[in-house]
Amino acid sequence: MIKKLLKSKQAMIGLTLIVLVTLVALWAPLIAPHDPNKIDVLNRFMSASSQYPLGTDQLGRCVLSRLLIGASYSLGIAVPTLLVLGIVGLTLGTASAYVGMRWERVFLSICDIFMAFPALVIVLSLIGALGQGLLSILLAVAFSLWAWFAKVVWSYARMEISKDYILAAKIAGCSDRRIILYHIIPNIFPQFLVYLSTGIAGMIIMISGFSFLGLGFEAGTPEWGAMLNEARSNFYSHPELVFYPGLCVLITAAGFNLFGEALRDMISPEEVNE
Amino acid sequence: MVVFFKRCRALIITLFGVTALSFLMANISIVDPAEAYARNIFLHPTEEQIVQIRNEMGLDQPLYEQYIQWLGSSLRGDLGISLQTKNTVVSDIGQKLPITMQLVSLALLWVVVLTIPVSLVAALRQNSWFDHLVRVATILGASLPNFWLGFLVLLFFAVTFPIVEVVDGNLVSLVFPSLVLATPLASISIRLLRATLLSNLNKDYVTYAKARGLRNGRIVWGHVMRNSLPPLVMLFCQYIGHMLAGSAIVESIFSMQGIGTHLVDAIMARDLPTVNGCVLIIAMIFVFGRTLADIINKRLNPRMINRDEVLYD
Amino acid sequence: MKEVLKVSHLYIRLKRALDQPIVNNASFSLQKGSALAIVGESGSGKTLTCKAVMRLLNARQFNISGSIRYNGMDLLEMSEKKIRALCGSKIAMVVQNPMTAFNPTVKIGAQMAETLRVHQKLRKKAAYELGIHALERMNLPRCEQLMNSYPYVLSGGMLQRITIALALIHEPDFIIADEATTALDVKNQQMVLEEFEKMKRRGIGLLLVTHDFGVAAKLADDMLVMRRGKIIERGTVYDLFSAPQQTYTKELLDASMLRKEKCM
């Protein structure tokens, strides 16, 4: 599996992008040439130079430094949220699929109710309730997406449970805990990983979309979506300020999507053969 | 008949939960709605004025009674009065929703027009250059941030080639926004349909259909398509609700006055009745979309009992 | 006796591995009203050979050379449209797994009717009636109801009888039966074998693919043994059973005898 993954060009391109962005996110304060928040009104809209490799923005801040720091915002929010969601989804999804009966039905209708609210709507409501801030965004994303994760895991687990080997394990006297931990979860994990990988891409786009609408971050935060939003008033005269942050979002999201899709091709061979 | 009854019951339970949740979300606010409303009327409301408004609006009663009252009046089509515009919420939504609906329907039309032929050709010519192109393009399309794409389109067409008036009010002006809105869904659905088509094309029934002498066109349109559509239908109908909300971004870029921007504005102004109303409408549309998908899929595939076979991923 | 199918020097190769043919220089012929059995273990190339005859192999994946002659025409050279017109009318197939052979979302009647209407000009109603007749001839019960059911509510035996009915409708010259009895229970196997016997008597050629020597012994006149894409032994059923030349054939025979004994 891992060998196959290493051979796939697509997976490797995706992985390279992911590693690259992660490294940037971790070391951004070290490699950024300037303080991303230093305002220098005299040097507004400077074009690229050796001092400012990508020029400066409407407040004279170094664009490159802000872009680099932006990586840590995007990944810093998306990755922990995703881990929490993954654990919640895995637990609730497999448990309800395994227990079945009434609990499963209750679980499914609760999921249905939560899934009826688009993420944006929940974010808006929660920001209305809790005020602007990172916490609102995090809560809102978790609140709106947990049902999707749990239900995806549920559908994978449901499929796995109906297979004969689970029955065989039951007959052989495996405990429920053992069946879930050693049989179901390892077998649905590859599919789940695909969902996580493409899910992280979606989440990064979503969060930057929120900050584009002015939700979640304080004004002036070097987050990609927020940068884009601030640059839009000078869009026609300085389109490059809109261009860069979007490109960063694209590259990051594409990294995760490429990797996830390559993985999907690998674990569903029936689509690839013949 | 039993199935119909069960479906109705499930629908009612879901709707009940959806309304309760949306009411709850709007009312756990740290901002006191009475105060917000009072500030709307008086510049500097006194304590008594706030209390009076609270009593008038029934905000002093326990939450569940407020909910029942709100549900009752919602059922009668009364969603309250917007604090911002002073119109009824229903009339505001009635004004903004059509714009967004136009946008979303056109976007959905693009998606259908693109998805079916593109994924069909890609699946039939698997591993051809076209197939590879489609795969790369859909991955890129799913990674493109909507707001960025919107600006690129604006820059490219409105600035470089100012042939079409991009920001206007007629149907032509909807072309670009709807294309931008359609891009992510189109990418996801092309990928999904291509995959289901491929797995269906490899099934025994296709081989036997060929052995029975059926022509390729008949096999594809009469058999393979029919079996491949259900996941796509589900994706579609579920996505409508998301698109209604997601159109906020596109509306904001192309300066349109739809329900998305309306909702964002309402949040910013803490206009609770409007937020409640919009959330309710969007969630309802989602729930009905899902039910519609169930019904269509039941027709396409009578064996499909489990409606949750595919979630969009 | 009239020859309905003549395969000569058939090679099938995977396009990505052209140097290793998966069917290697296969030649055989099938006479009217007789039955030819191809036996061999799984992966020996027997199914591929059959699929090649009906042109069911994906041309972008397989490279096929040699000739497959039917009534003086080379099936390999024919246009796809022409070959499809022959398939299902003059050349018919009985499938290995009847449970998955039909589209699960379309009623049996509609699938039968569409097959009939590809090969002859018929109104929908006439096609349905013809279909019902064909089912009745197979001694199937409540045929009208059957036409109105979805494939997944029927049993494997019933579905196999339907595929046989469908194969016989247009009086084919020969029928390819790829492991047609494998997925069935013993009673249904018996029934299918009897049908095949009747077909032979009606002058239809039978190309049987099986790994079951019992089936071959019961129906076939001639036999081929395939191994790793090559025909390693051929002869009449009597010869092969009484005096197999190749050790592989002997092994196969012994294995199937052993199984039979165990069963008893």
Short mmCIF file of C-alpha atoms in Angstrom, two decimals, chain B:
data_model
loop_
_atom_site.label_atom_id
_atom_site.label_comp_id
_atom_site.label_asym_id
_atom_site.label_seq_id
_atom_site.Cartn_x
_atom_site.Cartn_y
_atom_site.Cartn_z
CA MET B 1 -48.60 3.31 1.82
CA VAL B 2 -46.73 2.28 4.95
CA VAL B 3 -43.57 3.57 3.33
CA PHE B 4 -45.24 6.85 2.55
CA PHE B 5 -46.44 7.20 6.11
CA LYS B 6 -43.00 6.41 7.48
CA ARG B 7 -41.42 8.95 5.19
CA CYS B 8 -43.88 11.61 6.31
CA ARG B 9 -43.15 10.82 9.93
CA ALA B 10 -39.41 11.04 9.33
CA LEU B 11 -39.89 14.30 7.50
CA ILE B 12 -41.91 15.80 10.34
CA ILE B 13 -39.38 14.71 12.95
CA THR B 14 -36.55 16.21 10.91
CA LEU B 15 -38.41 19.46 10.34
CA PHE B 16 -39.22 19.70 14.02
CA GLY B 17 -35.59 19.15 14.95
CA VAL B 18 -34.41 21.61 12.33
CA THR B 19 -36.71 24.37 13.55
CA ALA B 20 -35.82 23.71 17.18
CA LEU B 21 -32.12 23.78 16.43
CA SER B 22 -32.31 26.93 14.36
CA PHE B 23 -34.36 28.64 17.05
CA LEU B 24 -31.88 27.58 19.66
CA MET B 25 -28.89 28.74 17.65
CA ALA B 26 -30.37 32.15 17.20
CA ASN B 27 -31.33 32.51 20.83
CA ILE B 28 -28.22 31.46 22.69
CA SER B 29 -26.86 34.86 21.77
CA ILE B 30 -24.80 36.70 24.35
CA VAL B 31 -26.41 39.84 23.06
CA ASP B 32 -29.73 40.57 24.65
CA PRO B 33 -32.20 40.76 21.77
CA ALA B 34 -34.45 43.07 23.73
CA GLU B 35 -31.58 45.46 24.19
CA ALA B 36 -30.67 45.21 20.54
CA TYR B 37 -34.24 45.96 19.59
CA ALA B 38 -34.45 48.82 22.06
CA ARG B 39 -31.31 50.36 20.61
CA ASN B 40 -33.01 50.22 17.30
CA ILE B 41 -35.88 52.37 18.53
CA PHE B 42 -34.22 54.63 21.04
CA LEU B 43 -30.71 55.87 20.77
CA HIS B 44 -30.00 55.39 24.47
CA PRO B 45 -32.65 53.10 25.89
CA THR B 46 -33.28 53.23 29.60
CA GLU B 47 -33.53 50.13 31.70
CA GLU B 48 -37.32 50.43 31.87
CA GLN B 49 -37.65 50.72 28.14
CA ILE B 50 -35.66 47.52 27.66
CA VAL B 51 -37.76 45.67 30.21
CA GLN B 52 -40.90 46.90 28.53
CA ILE B 53 -39.75 45.70 25.15
CA ARG B 54 -38.74 42.38 26.64
CA ASN B 55 -42.25 41.92 27.99
CA GLU B 56 -43.83 43.03 24.75
CA MET B 57 -41.77 40.62 22.70
CA GLY B 58 -42.39 37.78 25.13
CA LEU B 59 -38.65 37.45 25.75
CA ASP B 60 -39.18 37.12 29.50
CA GLN B 61 -40.83 33.76 29.07
CA PRO B 62 -38.92 30.46 29.21
CA LEU B 63 -37.18 29.44 26.00
CA TYR B 64 -39.44 26.53 25.14
CA GLU B 65 -42.54 28.72 25.34
CA GLN B 66 -40.87 31.26 23.09
CA TYR B 67 -40.10 28.43 20.70
CA ILE B 68 -43.68 27.20 20.66
CA GLN B 69 -44.92 30.72 20.05
CA TRP B 70 -42.38 31.26 17.31
CA LEU B 71 -43.21 27.90 15.70
CA GLY B 72 -46.90 28.70 15.86
CA SER B 73 -46.52 32.03 14.15
CA SER B 74 -44.01 30.56 11.67
CA LEU B 75 -46.56 27.98 10.67
CA ARG B 76 -48.96 30.81 10.01
CA GLY B 77 -46.30 32.35 7.76
CA ASP B 78 -45.37 35.08 10.19
CA LEU B 79 -41.64 35.22 10.80
CA GLY B 80 -41.67 38.56 12.56
CA ILE B 81 -40.39 41.95 11.56
CA SER B 82 -36.86 42.71 10.52
CA LEU B 83 -35.07 45.06 12.89
CA GLN B 84 -33.04 46.44 10.04
CA THR B 85 -35.49 47.14 7.28
CA LYS B 86 -38.66 47.30 9.39
CA ASN B 87 -40.40 45.14 6.80
CA THR B 88 -41.76 41.73 7.61
CA VAL B 89 -39.11 39.07 7.37
CA VAL B 90 -41.26 37.13 4.94
CA SER B 91 -41.53 40.00 2.49
CA ASP B 92 -37.78 40.65 2.71
CA ILE B 93 -37.02 37.03 2.00
CA GLY B 94 -39.65 36.96 -0.72
CA GLN B 95 -37.75 39.78 -2.35
CA LYS B 96 -34.24 38.38 -2.01
CA LEU B 97 -34.83 34.69 -2.44
CA PRO B 98 -35.79 34.80 -6.15
CA ILE B 99 -32.46 36.43 -7.05
CA THR B 100 -30.53 33.71 -5.27
CA MET B 101 -32.82 31.02 -6.63
CA GLN B 102 -32.14 32.22 -10.17
CA LEU B 103 -28.44 32.15 -9.47
CA VAL B 104 -28.56 28.70 -7.92
CA SER B 105 -30.83 27.21 -10.60
CA LEU B 106 -28.61 28.50 -13.36
CA ALA B 107 -25.59 27.11 -11.53
CA LEU B 108 -27.30 23.74 -11.20
CA LEU B 109 -28.13 23.82 -14.89
CA TRP B 110 -24.45 24.36 -15.69
CA VAL B 111 -23.55 21.48 -13.46
CA VAL B 112 -25.96 19.11 -15.20
CA VAL B 113 -24.93 20.24 -18.66
CA LEU B 114 -21.28 19.74 -17.78
CA THR B 115 -21.41 16.65 -15.62
CA ILE B 116 -23.27 14.16 -17.75
CA PRO B 117 -21.37 14.41 -21.04
CA VAL B 118 -17.96 15.04 -19.50
CA SER B 119 -18.06 12.17 -17.04
CA LEU B 120 -19.58 9.88 -19.64
CA VAL B 121 -16.81 10.49 -22.15
CA ALA B 122 -14.17 10.25 -19.43
CA ALA B 123 -15.57 6.94 -18.21
CA LEU B 124 -15.98 5.45 -21.69
CA ARG B 125 -12.47 6.48 -22.66
CA GLN B 126 -10.83 5.63 -19.38
CA ASN B 127 -7.15 6.55 -19.20
CA SER B 128 -7.30 8.52 -22.44
CA TRP B 129 -5.86 12.02 -22.52
CA PHE B 130 -9.34 13.41 -22.05
CA ASP B 131 -9.87 11.31 -18.95
CA HIS B 132 -6.59 12.48 -17.46
CA LEU B 133 -7.44 16.07 -18.27
CA VAL B 134 -10.80 15.71 -16.57
CA ARG B 135 -9.22 14.23 -13.48
CA VAL B 136 -6.71 17.03 -13.14
CA ALA B 137 -9.33 19.66 -13.88
CA THR B 138 -11.78 18.33 -11.32
CA ILE B 139 -9.16 18.17 -8.61
CA LEU B 140 -8.20 21.75 -9.38
CA GLY B 141 -11.84 22.77 -9.54
CA ALA B 142 -12.51 21.31 -6.14
CA SER B 143 -9.49 23.11 -4.75
CA LEU B 144 -10.36 26.53 -6.16
CA PRO B 145 -11.62 28.97 -3.59
CA ASN B 146 -14.89 30.38 -4.84
CA PHE B 147 -14.14 33.95 -3.91
CA TRP B 148 -10.84 33.92 -5.71
CA LEU B 149 -12.29 32.43 -8.86
CA GLY B 150 -14.93 35.13 -8.76
CA PHE B 151 -12.29 37.83 -8.78
CA LEU B 152 -10.34 36.18 -11.54
CA VAL B 153 -13.47 36.03 -13.67
CA LEU B 154 -14.25 39.62 -12.86
CA LEU B 155 -10.75 40.68 -13.73
CA PHE B 156 -10.61 38.69 -16.92
CA PHE B 157 -13.99 39.48 -18.39
CA ALA B 158 -14.99 42.77 -16.88
CA VAL B 159 -11.63 44.43 -17.14
CA THR B 160 -9.79 42.76 -19.98
CA PHE B 161 -12.80 42.17 -22.21
CA PRO B 162 -15.52 44.55 -21.13
CA ILE B 163 -17.98 43.15 -23.69
CA VAL B 164 -20.49 41.92 -21.19
CA GLU B 165 -21.73 44.09 -18.44
CA VAL B 166 -20.86 41.77 -15.58
CA VAL B 167 -22.66 43.58 -12.81
CA ASP B 168 -26.21 44.21 -13.87
CA GLY B 169 -29.63 42.78 -13.19
CA ASN B 170 -30.60 40.64 -16.16
CA LEU B 171 -30.08 37.01 -16.97
CA VAL B 172 -26.85 37.58 -18.89
CA SER B 173 -25.33 39.11 -15.80
CA LEU B 174 -26.04 35.88 -13.95
CA VAL B 175 -23.85 33.85 -16.29
CA PHE B 176 -20.52 34.51 -14.61
CA PRO B 177 -21.68 34.37 -11.00
CA SER B 178 -23.52 31.13 -11.64
CA LEU B 179 -20.49 29.61 -13.35
CA VAL B 180 -18.35 30.53 -10.37
CA LEU B 181 -20.93 29.06 -8.01
CA ALA B 182 -21.15 25.91 -10.12
CA THR B 183 -17.43 25.15 -10.26
CA PRO B 184 -16.97 23.21 -7.01
CA LEU B 185 -20.16 21.21 -7.36
CA ALA B 186 -19.40 20.45 -11.00
CA SER B 187 -15.97 19.15 -10.04
CA ILE B 188 -17.31 16.94 -7.29
CA SER B 189 -20.18 15.61 -9.35
CA ILE B 190 -18.08 14.87 -12.44
CA ARG B 191 -15.72 12.87 -10.26
CA LEU B 192 -18.58 11.07 -8.58
CA LEU B 193 -20.44 10.21 -11.77
CA ARG B 194 -17.27 9.11 -13.53
CA ALA B 195 -16.50 6.70 -10.72
CA THR B 196 -20.01 5.24 -10.53
CA LEU B 197 -20.18 4.95 -14.32
CA LEU B 198 -16.89 3.10 -14.38
CA SER B 199 -17.91 0.64 -11.73
CA ASN B 200 -21.22 0.05 -13.51
CA LEU B 201 -19.58 -0.37 -16.91
CA ASN B 202 -17.62 -3.28 -15.48
CA LYS B 203 -20.67 -5.09 -14.16
CA ASP B 204 -21.91 -8.37 -15.54
CA TYR B 205 -25.14 -6.89 -16.80
CA VAL B 206 -23.25 -4.77 -19.30
CA THR B 207 -21.44 -7.80 -20.72
CA TYR B 208 -24.70 -9.69 -20.97
CA ALA B 209 -26.44 -6.73 -22.56
CA LYS B 210 -23.75 -6.73 -25.24
CA ALA B 211 -24.17 -10.46 -25.66
CA ARG B 212 -27.90 -9.91 -26.11
CA GLY B 213 -27.02 -7.65 -29.01
CA LEU B 214 -27.97 -4.28 -27.54
CA ARG B 215 -26.23 -1.30 -29.06
CA ASN B 216 -23.78 0.72 -27.00
CA GLY B 217 -25.99 3.79 -26.88
CA ARG B 218 -28.88 1.78 -25.55
CA ILE B 219 -26.67 0.10 -22.93
CA VAL B 220 -25.25 3.39 -21.72
CA TRP B 221 -28.45 5.43 -21.65
CA GLY B 222 -30.92 2.71 -20.82
CA HIS B 223 -28.96 0.76 -18.27
CA VAL B 224 -25.66 2.18 -17.07
CA MET B 225 -26.86 5.76 -16.61
CA ARG B 226 -29.93 4.67 -14.74
CA ASN B 227 -27.83 2.72 -12.28
CA SER B 228 -25.25 5.46 -11.90
CA LEU B 229 -27.52 8.41 -11.28
CA PRO B 230 -28.82 7.87 -7.72
CA PRO B 231 -25.68 9.03 -5.89
CA LEU B 232 -25.57 12.08 -8.13
CA VAL B 233 -29.21 12.94 -7.51
CA MET B 234 -28.60 12.75 -3.78
CA LEU B 235 -25.53 14.96 -4.04
CA PHE B 236 -27.47 17.48 -6.06
CA CYS B 237 -30.48 17.79 -3.88
CA GLN B 238 -28.36 18.02 -0.76
CA TYR B 239 -26.23 20.69 -2.30
CA ILE B 240 -29.08 23.09 -3.05
CA GLY B 241 -29.30 24.23 0.57
CA HIS B 242 -25.56 24.67 0.74
CA MET B 243 -25.53 26.65 -2.45
CA LEU B 244 -28.19 29.01 -1.15
CA ALA B 245 -25.95 29.89 1.77
CA GLY B 246 -22.73 29.59 -0.19
CA SER B 247 -24.01 32.08 -2.71
CA ALA B 248 -23.24 34.74 -0.08
CA ILE B 249 -19.65 34.76 -1.30
CA VAL B 250 -20.53 34.99 -4.96
CA GLU B 251 -23.21 37.59 -4.32
CA SER B 252 -20.71 39.63 -2.37
CA ILE B 253 -18.18 39.58 -5.22
CA PHE B 254 -20.63 40.38 -7.95
CA SER B 255 -22.56 42.86 -5.78
CA MET B 256 -25.88 41.07 -5.95
CA GLN B 257 -28.67 41.47 -3.44
CA GLY B 258 -29.63 37.88 -2.75
CA ILE B 259 -30.48 35.92 0.35
CA GLY B 260 -26.82 35.15 1.05
CA THR B 261 -25.76 38.75 1.47
CA HIS B 262 -29.04 39.45 3.22
CA LEU B 263 -28.19 36.83 5.81
CA VAL B 264 -24.65 38.08 6.31
CA ASP B 265 -25.90 41.64 6.71
CA ALA B 266 -28.52 40.48 9.20
CA ILE B 267 -25.89 38.72 11.29
CA MET B 268 -23.67 41.76 11.29
CA ALA B 269 -26.60 43.90 12.43
CA ARG B 270 -27.78 41.31 14.95
CA ASP B 271 -31.14 41.26 13.27
CA LEU B 272 -32.39 38.08 14.92
CA PRO B 273 -35.81 37.69 13.30
CA THR B 274 -34.23 37.89 9.87
CA VAL B 275 -31.47 35.44 10.78
CA ASN B 276 -34.03 33.03 12.18
CA GLY B 277 -36.17 33.31 9.10
CA CYS B 278 -33.34 32.85 6.62
CA VAL B 279 -31.87 29.91 8.50
CA LEU B 280 -35.27 28.29 8.67
CA ILE B 281 -35.91 28.74 4.96
CA ILE B 282 -32.52 27.42 3.93
CA ALA B 283 -32.78 24.41 6.21
CA MET B 284 -36.29 23.68 4.95
CA ILE B 285 -35.12 23.80 1.35
CA PHE B 286 -32.38 21.37 2.26
CA VAL B 287 -34.79 18.96 3.91
CA PHE B 288 -37.18 19.10 0.98
CA GLY B 289 -34.32 18.65 -1.47
CA ARG B 290 -33.35 15.50 0.34
CA THR B 291 -36.87 14.15 0.28
CA LEU B 292 -37.10 14.92 -3.42
CA ALA B 293 -33.85 13.04 -3.99
CA ASP B 294 -35.28 10.07 -2.12
CA ILE B 295 -38.36 10.04 -4.30
CA ILE B 296 -36.42 10.32 -7.56
CA ASN B 297 -33.99 7.63 -6.52
CA LYS B 298 -36.76 5.31 -5.53
CA ARG B 299 -38.03 5.62 -9.08
CA LEU B 300 -34.63 5.12 -10.65
CA ASN B 301 -33.72 2.20 -8.49
CA PRO B 302 -36.61 0.41 -6.83
CA ARG B 303 -34.29 -1.72 -4.76
CA MET B 304 -32.64 1.19 -3.06
CA ILE B 305 -33.89 1.10 0.50
CA ASN B 306 -30.91 2.74 2.03
CA ARG B 307 -30.95 6.37 1.07
CA ASP B 308 -27.64 7.13 2.67
CA GLU B 309 -25.49 5.17 0.32
CA VAL B 310 -23.51 8.15 -0.79
CA LEU B 311 -22.66 11.25 1.06
CA TYR B 312 -20.93 13.87 -0.89
CA ASP B 313 -17.25 13.49 -0.41
#
